[in-house]
XYZ file of C-alpha atoms in Angstrom:
295
model
C 62.117 -59.886 -1.477
C 59.574 -63.054 -1.531
C 60.645 -66.569 -1.743
C 59.305 -69.468 -3.690
C 57.202 -72.020 -1.461
C 59.488 -74.897 -0.626
C 58.901 -78.280 -2.640
C 57.242 -76.399 -5.751
C 57.222 -78.866 -8.507
C 55.994 -79.183 -12.117
C 52.722 -80.794 -10.994
C 52.084 -78.264 -8.236
C 48.682 -76.791 -8.385
C 48.552 -72.988 -8.318
C 45.506 -70.845 -8.591
C 46.307 -67.090 -8.567
C 42.759 -65.354 -8.352
C 40.418 -65.826 -5.376
C 38.142 -63.654 -3.321
C 36.738 -63.934 0.494
C 34.035 -61.873 2.362
C 36.641 -59.173 2.711
C 35.318 -57.987 -0.739
C 32.652 -59.852 -2.687
C 33.080 -63.717 -2.053
C 30.995 -65.612 0.450
C 33.982 -67.754 2.207
C 35.761 -66.079 5.135
C 39.691 -66.402 4.581
C 40.087 -69.640 6.645
C 37.295 -71.062 4.540
C 38.698 -70.165 1.324
C 42.181 -71.638 2.233
C 40.607 -74.871 3.637
C 38.567 -75.269 0.271
C 41.874 -74.765 -1.657
C 43.374 -77.575 0.345
C 40.307 -79.782 -0.263
C 40.691 -79.149 -3.815
C 44.302 -80.069 -4.033
C 45.732 -76.805 -4.357
C 49.364 -76.115 -3.339
C 49.361 -72.372 -3.642
C 46.503 -69.934 -3.877
C 46.285 -66.311 -4.295
C 44.138 -63.941 -2.170
C 43.151 -61.169 -4.418
C 40.153 -59.353 -2.988
C 38.901 -56.041 -4.456
C 40.836 -52.953 -3.433
C 41.750 -54.285 -0.139
C 44.286 -56.115 1.902
C 42.105 -56.799 4.731
C 42.553 -60.583 4.686
C 46.284 -60.651 4.654
C 46.818 -61.209 8.473
C 44.193 -64.031 8.760
C 45.682 -65.716 5.619
C 49.018 -66.370 7.456
C 47.304 -68.557 10.052
C 45.078 -70.178 7.548
C 47.882 -71.073 5.524
C 49.672 -72.942 8.552
C 46.394 -74.526 9.547
C 45.442 -76.055 6.132
C 48.919 -76.636 4.644
C 48.436 -74.248 1.442
C 50.890 -71.433 0.359
C 49.107 -68.162 0.082
C 50.214 -65.233 -2.332
C 49.014 -61.902 -0.632
C 47.571 -59.979 -3.507
C 44.749 -57.442 -4.586
C 42.413 -57.120 -7.475
C 42.730 -53.367 -8.268
C 39.899 -51.568 -9.879
C 40.521 -49.361 -12.804
C 38.374 -47.525 -15.289
C 39.019 -46.442 -18.825
C 36.235 -44.327 -20.210
C 33.351 -46.694 -20.182
C 35.563 -49.863 -19.869
C 36.104 -51.549 -16.257
C 39.749 -53.112 -16.187
C 40.825 -55.087 -13.282
C 44.594 -55.787 -12.325
C 45.844 -58.341 -10.077
C 48.709 -57.082 -7.724
C 50.711 -59.856 -6.398
C 53.049 -59.180 -3.220
C 52.953 -55.389 -3.079
C 53.782 -53.457 -0.142
C 50.457 -52.921 1.844
C 51.261 -49.865 3.803
C 49.474 -46.753 3.809
C 52.243 -44.656 2.165
C 52.001 -45.953 -1.141
C 50.264 -44.348 -4.113
C 48.561 -47.771 -4.688
C 46.957 -47.720 -1.133
C 45.805 -43.978 -1.784
C 44.123 -45.228 -5.100
C 42.484 -48.138 -3.260
C 41.160 -45.829 -0.576
C 39.689 -43.505 -3.060
C 38.202 -46.050 -5.041
C 36.581 -47.675 -2.001
C 35.156 -44.509 -0.633
C 33.879 -43.813 -4.229
C 32.220 -47.365 -4.539
C 30.505 -46.902 -1.253
C 28.726 -43.588 -2.309
C 28.022 -45.262 -5.897
C 26.302 -48.231 -3.773
C 24.213 -46.048 -1.878
C 23.024 -44.079 -5.053
C 22.390 -47.294 -6.852
C 20.160 -48.526 -3.986
C 18.318 -45.225 -3.771
C 17.432 -45.465 -7.623
C 16.671 -49.302 -7.214
C 14.268 -48.558 -4.147
C 12.064 -46.420 -6.201
C 11.056 -49.560 -8.181
C 11.867 -52.346 -6.047
C 11.747 -53.529 -2.376
C 15.333 -52.980 -1.414
C 16.752 -50.676 1.328
C 20.464 -49.824 2.351
C 19.929 -52.023 5.464
C 19.467 -54.926 3.188
C 22.800 -54.286 1.444
C 24.563 -53.795 4.725
C 23.299 -57.345 5.876
C 25.198 -58.826 3.034
C 28.526 -57.179 4.049
C 31.026 -59.134 6.296
C 32.450 -56.061 8.362
C 33.658 -52.466 8.065
C 36.674 -53.366 6.137
C 34.854 -54.984 3.283
C 34.724 -53.375 0.001
C 30.993 -52.650 -0.733
C 29.976 -53.130 -4.237
C 27.401 -54.247 -6.736
C 27.689 -57.888 -5.720
C 26.428 -56.947 -2.233
C 23.379 -55.256 -3.829
C 22.994 -58.333 -6.023
C 22.963 -60.426 -2.778
C 20.385 -58.118 -1.038
C 18.161 -58.461 -4.260
C 18.363 -62.179 -4.090
C 17.359 -62.084 -0.339
C 14.378 -59.899 -1.156
C 13.230 -62.136 -3.863
C 13.790 -59.608 -6.755
C 16.131 -61.884 -8.743
C 17.176 -65.293 -8.420
C 20.734 -64.999 -8.114
C 23.814 -62.581 -8.796
C 24.030 -63.474 -12.556
C 20.393 -62.309 -13.223
C 21.149 -59.284 -11.120
C 24.153 -58.359 -13.057
C 22.531 -59.132 -16.393
C 19.691 -56.640 -15.866
C 19.329 -54.462 -12.823
C 23.078 -53.894 -11.962
C 24.342 -53.840 -15.591
C 26.369 -50.964 -16.739
C 23.488 -50.251 -19.197
C 20.738 -50.236 -16.482
C 18.936 -46.902 -15.401
C 19.960 -47.734 -11.849
C 23.701 -48.016 -12.623
C 25.977 -45.369 -11.336
C 29.614 -44.919 -12.128
C 32.657 -44.609 -9.604
C 35.997 -43.348 -9.588
C 39.005 -45.590 -10.247
C 42.404 -45.098 -11.539
C 43.122 -45.670 -15.147
C 44.733 -48.845 -15.997
C 48.173 -47.703 -16.600
C 48.049 -45.545 -13.612
C 47.249 -48.435 -11.454
C 49.979 -50.561 -13.199
C 52.645 -47.910 -12.305
C 51.357 -47.740 -8.589
C 51.392 -51.546 -8.252
C 55.154 -51.712 -9.584
C 56.061 -48.577 -7.430
C 54.794 -50.606 -4.464
C 57.060 -53.442 -5.146
C 54.348 -55.741 -6.842
C 53.814 -57.557 -9.856
C 50.865 -56.381 -12.274
C 48.756 -59.034 -14.047
C 45.561 -57.965 -15.993
C 42.663 -59.972 -14.959
C 40.270 -61.579 -17.553
C 40.922 -59.055 -20.380
C 38.885 -61.135 -22.923
C 35.895 -61.632 -20.872
C 32.894 -60.675 -23.145
C 30.479 -61.333 -20.341
C 31.724 -58.207 -18.718
C 30.649 -56.045 -21.563
C 33.669 -55.577 -23.757
C 37.163 -56.999 -24.197
C 40.270 -54.940 -23.467
C 41.603 -53.705 -26.933
C 45.243 -54.219 -27.682
C 46.202 -50.770 -27.696
C 45.038 -50.227 -24.002
C 46.886 -53.386 -23.126
C 50.086 -51.905 -24.834
C 49.750 -48.778 -22.559
C 49.595 -51.219 -19.515
C 52.754 -53.097 -20.896
C 54.579 -49.455 -21.161
C 53.632 -48.821 -17.667
C 55.262 -52.110 -16.207
C 52.683 -54.770 -16.718
C 54.142 -58.307 -16.028
C 51.393 -60.778 -17.187
C 47.874 -61.494 -18.555
C 45.419 -63.938 -16.828
C 44.876 -65.923 -20.188
C 43.163 -69.141 -18.557
C 39.932 -67.847 -17.097
C 36.343 -69.256 -17.412
C 34.985 -66.233 -19.349
C 37.674 -66.525 -22.130
C 36.719 -68.869 -24.999
C 39.461 -70.491 -27.076
C 39.410 -67.459 -29.620
C 40.266 -65.074 -26.889
C 42.857 -67.276 -25.203
C 44.644 -67.816 -28.526
C 44.673 -63.985 -28.954
C 45.965 -63.276 -25.612
C 48.608 -65.896 -25.714
C 49.853 -64.300 -28.898
C 49.872 -60.853 -27.280
C 51.629 -62.191 -24.188
C 54.230 -63.949 -26.514
C 54.956 -60.930 -28.755
C 55.265 -58.560 -25.559
C 57.196 -61.128 -23.509
C 54.353 -61.193 -20.789
C 53.762 -64.195 -18.408
C 50.698 -66.156 -18.773
C 48.735 -66.870 -15.633
C 45.581 -68.798 -14.980
C 42.973 -68.554 -12.086
C 39.582 -69.293 -11.007
C 38.340 -65.941 -9.866
C 36.703 -67.870 -6.975
C 33.958 -66.090 -5.040
C 32.481 -69.009 -2.947
C 28.797 -69.409 -3.472
C 28.691 -65.972 -5.122
C 29.602 -67.478 -8.642
C 29.865 -70.855 -10.280
C 33.791 -70.669 -10.567
C 35.486 -73.406 -8.677
C 38.940 -73.252 -7.087
C 41.486 -74.895 -9.297
C 39.652 -74.832 -12.633
C 42.207 -72.552 -14.067
C 45.836 -72.920 -12.894
C 49.252 -71.145 -13.460
C 52.397 -73.011 -14.182
C 55.104 -73.373 -11.394
C 57.750 -71.729 -13.552
C 55.332 -68.796 -14.145
C 54.836 -68.217 -10.325
C 58.736 -68.421 -9.843
C 59.055 -65.751 -12.455
C 56.334 -63.562 -10.892
C 57.869 -63.827 -7.560
C 61.334 -63.002 -8.795
C 60.000 -59.792 -10.139
C 58.354 -58.790 -6.900
C 60.731 -55.939 -4.964
C 58.647 -55.410 -1.795
C 59.071 -57.005 1.411
C 55.768 -58.738 1.221
C 56.305 -62.544 1.533
C 54.543 -65.460 0.358
C 52.610 -66.946 3.382
C 53.963 -70.423 3.797
C 52.433 -73.319 5.996
């Protein structure tokens, strides 16, 4: 069972949502933790998409830079046409879990989807699969639309990721291809079975196409959802109020995170935070042998 970082105080700064080059961020793991230290964070969660590839490196980075790291994953799920992301904090990373099986299937499907999207884009725009590969950190990286976006930027087709996702890579684009991912409640059950703690990520983000309706959130609660990421830059005041009320009525923990991607997004480490008492409650709920990585 995981233990709290020593010296955690009411004023401790905790960011429970950050990415590296192991998925779609631009920092390597060491740079992420170094930047967390520079921003005055005491704790940061490493939550790359559908992979635990950065966890081993995070242990050394934590010691080097003096920031505790929560090993986590941002698990991709789909419900009809709605994409739902779930933060899995402190799960068992072993290959024997259902969670690992879900992630492997999703990663394989994402890779196939990415190739098909590039084939479609190449009919109208100067982009090749090799351009996308040049944006990927390594074999363990989860290839996705952000890497296609970066390739489009490099080829001068769009100015940045925001433009790419708003047009060519949007779910309404003729170039878009769907991929397999578990249903949200299915993923929550797999996270809990792996001894982790499930927190739904940015459920009120209108910029992602549609907010997650209450009935779907209730299905996730029934499956074992422990918390809601309320404090996120893509939530306006109305969304935050609605989600806080839902969390209160369903006895869920309220978290905050930056959703940091390095240079890939404007999100800055520490711009939204989680209270230390909430982190303590999350750690208490974890039942795996995965430990908080301490300096």
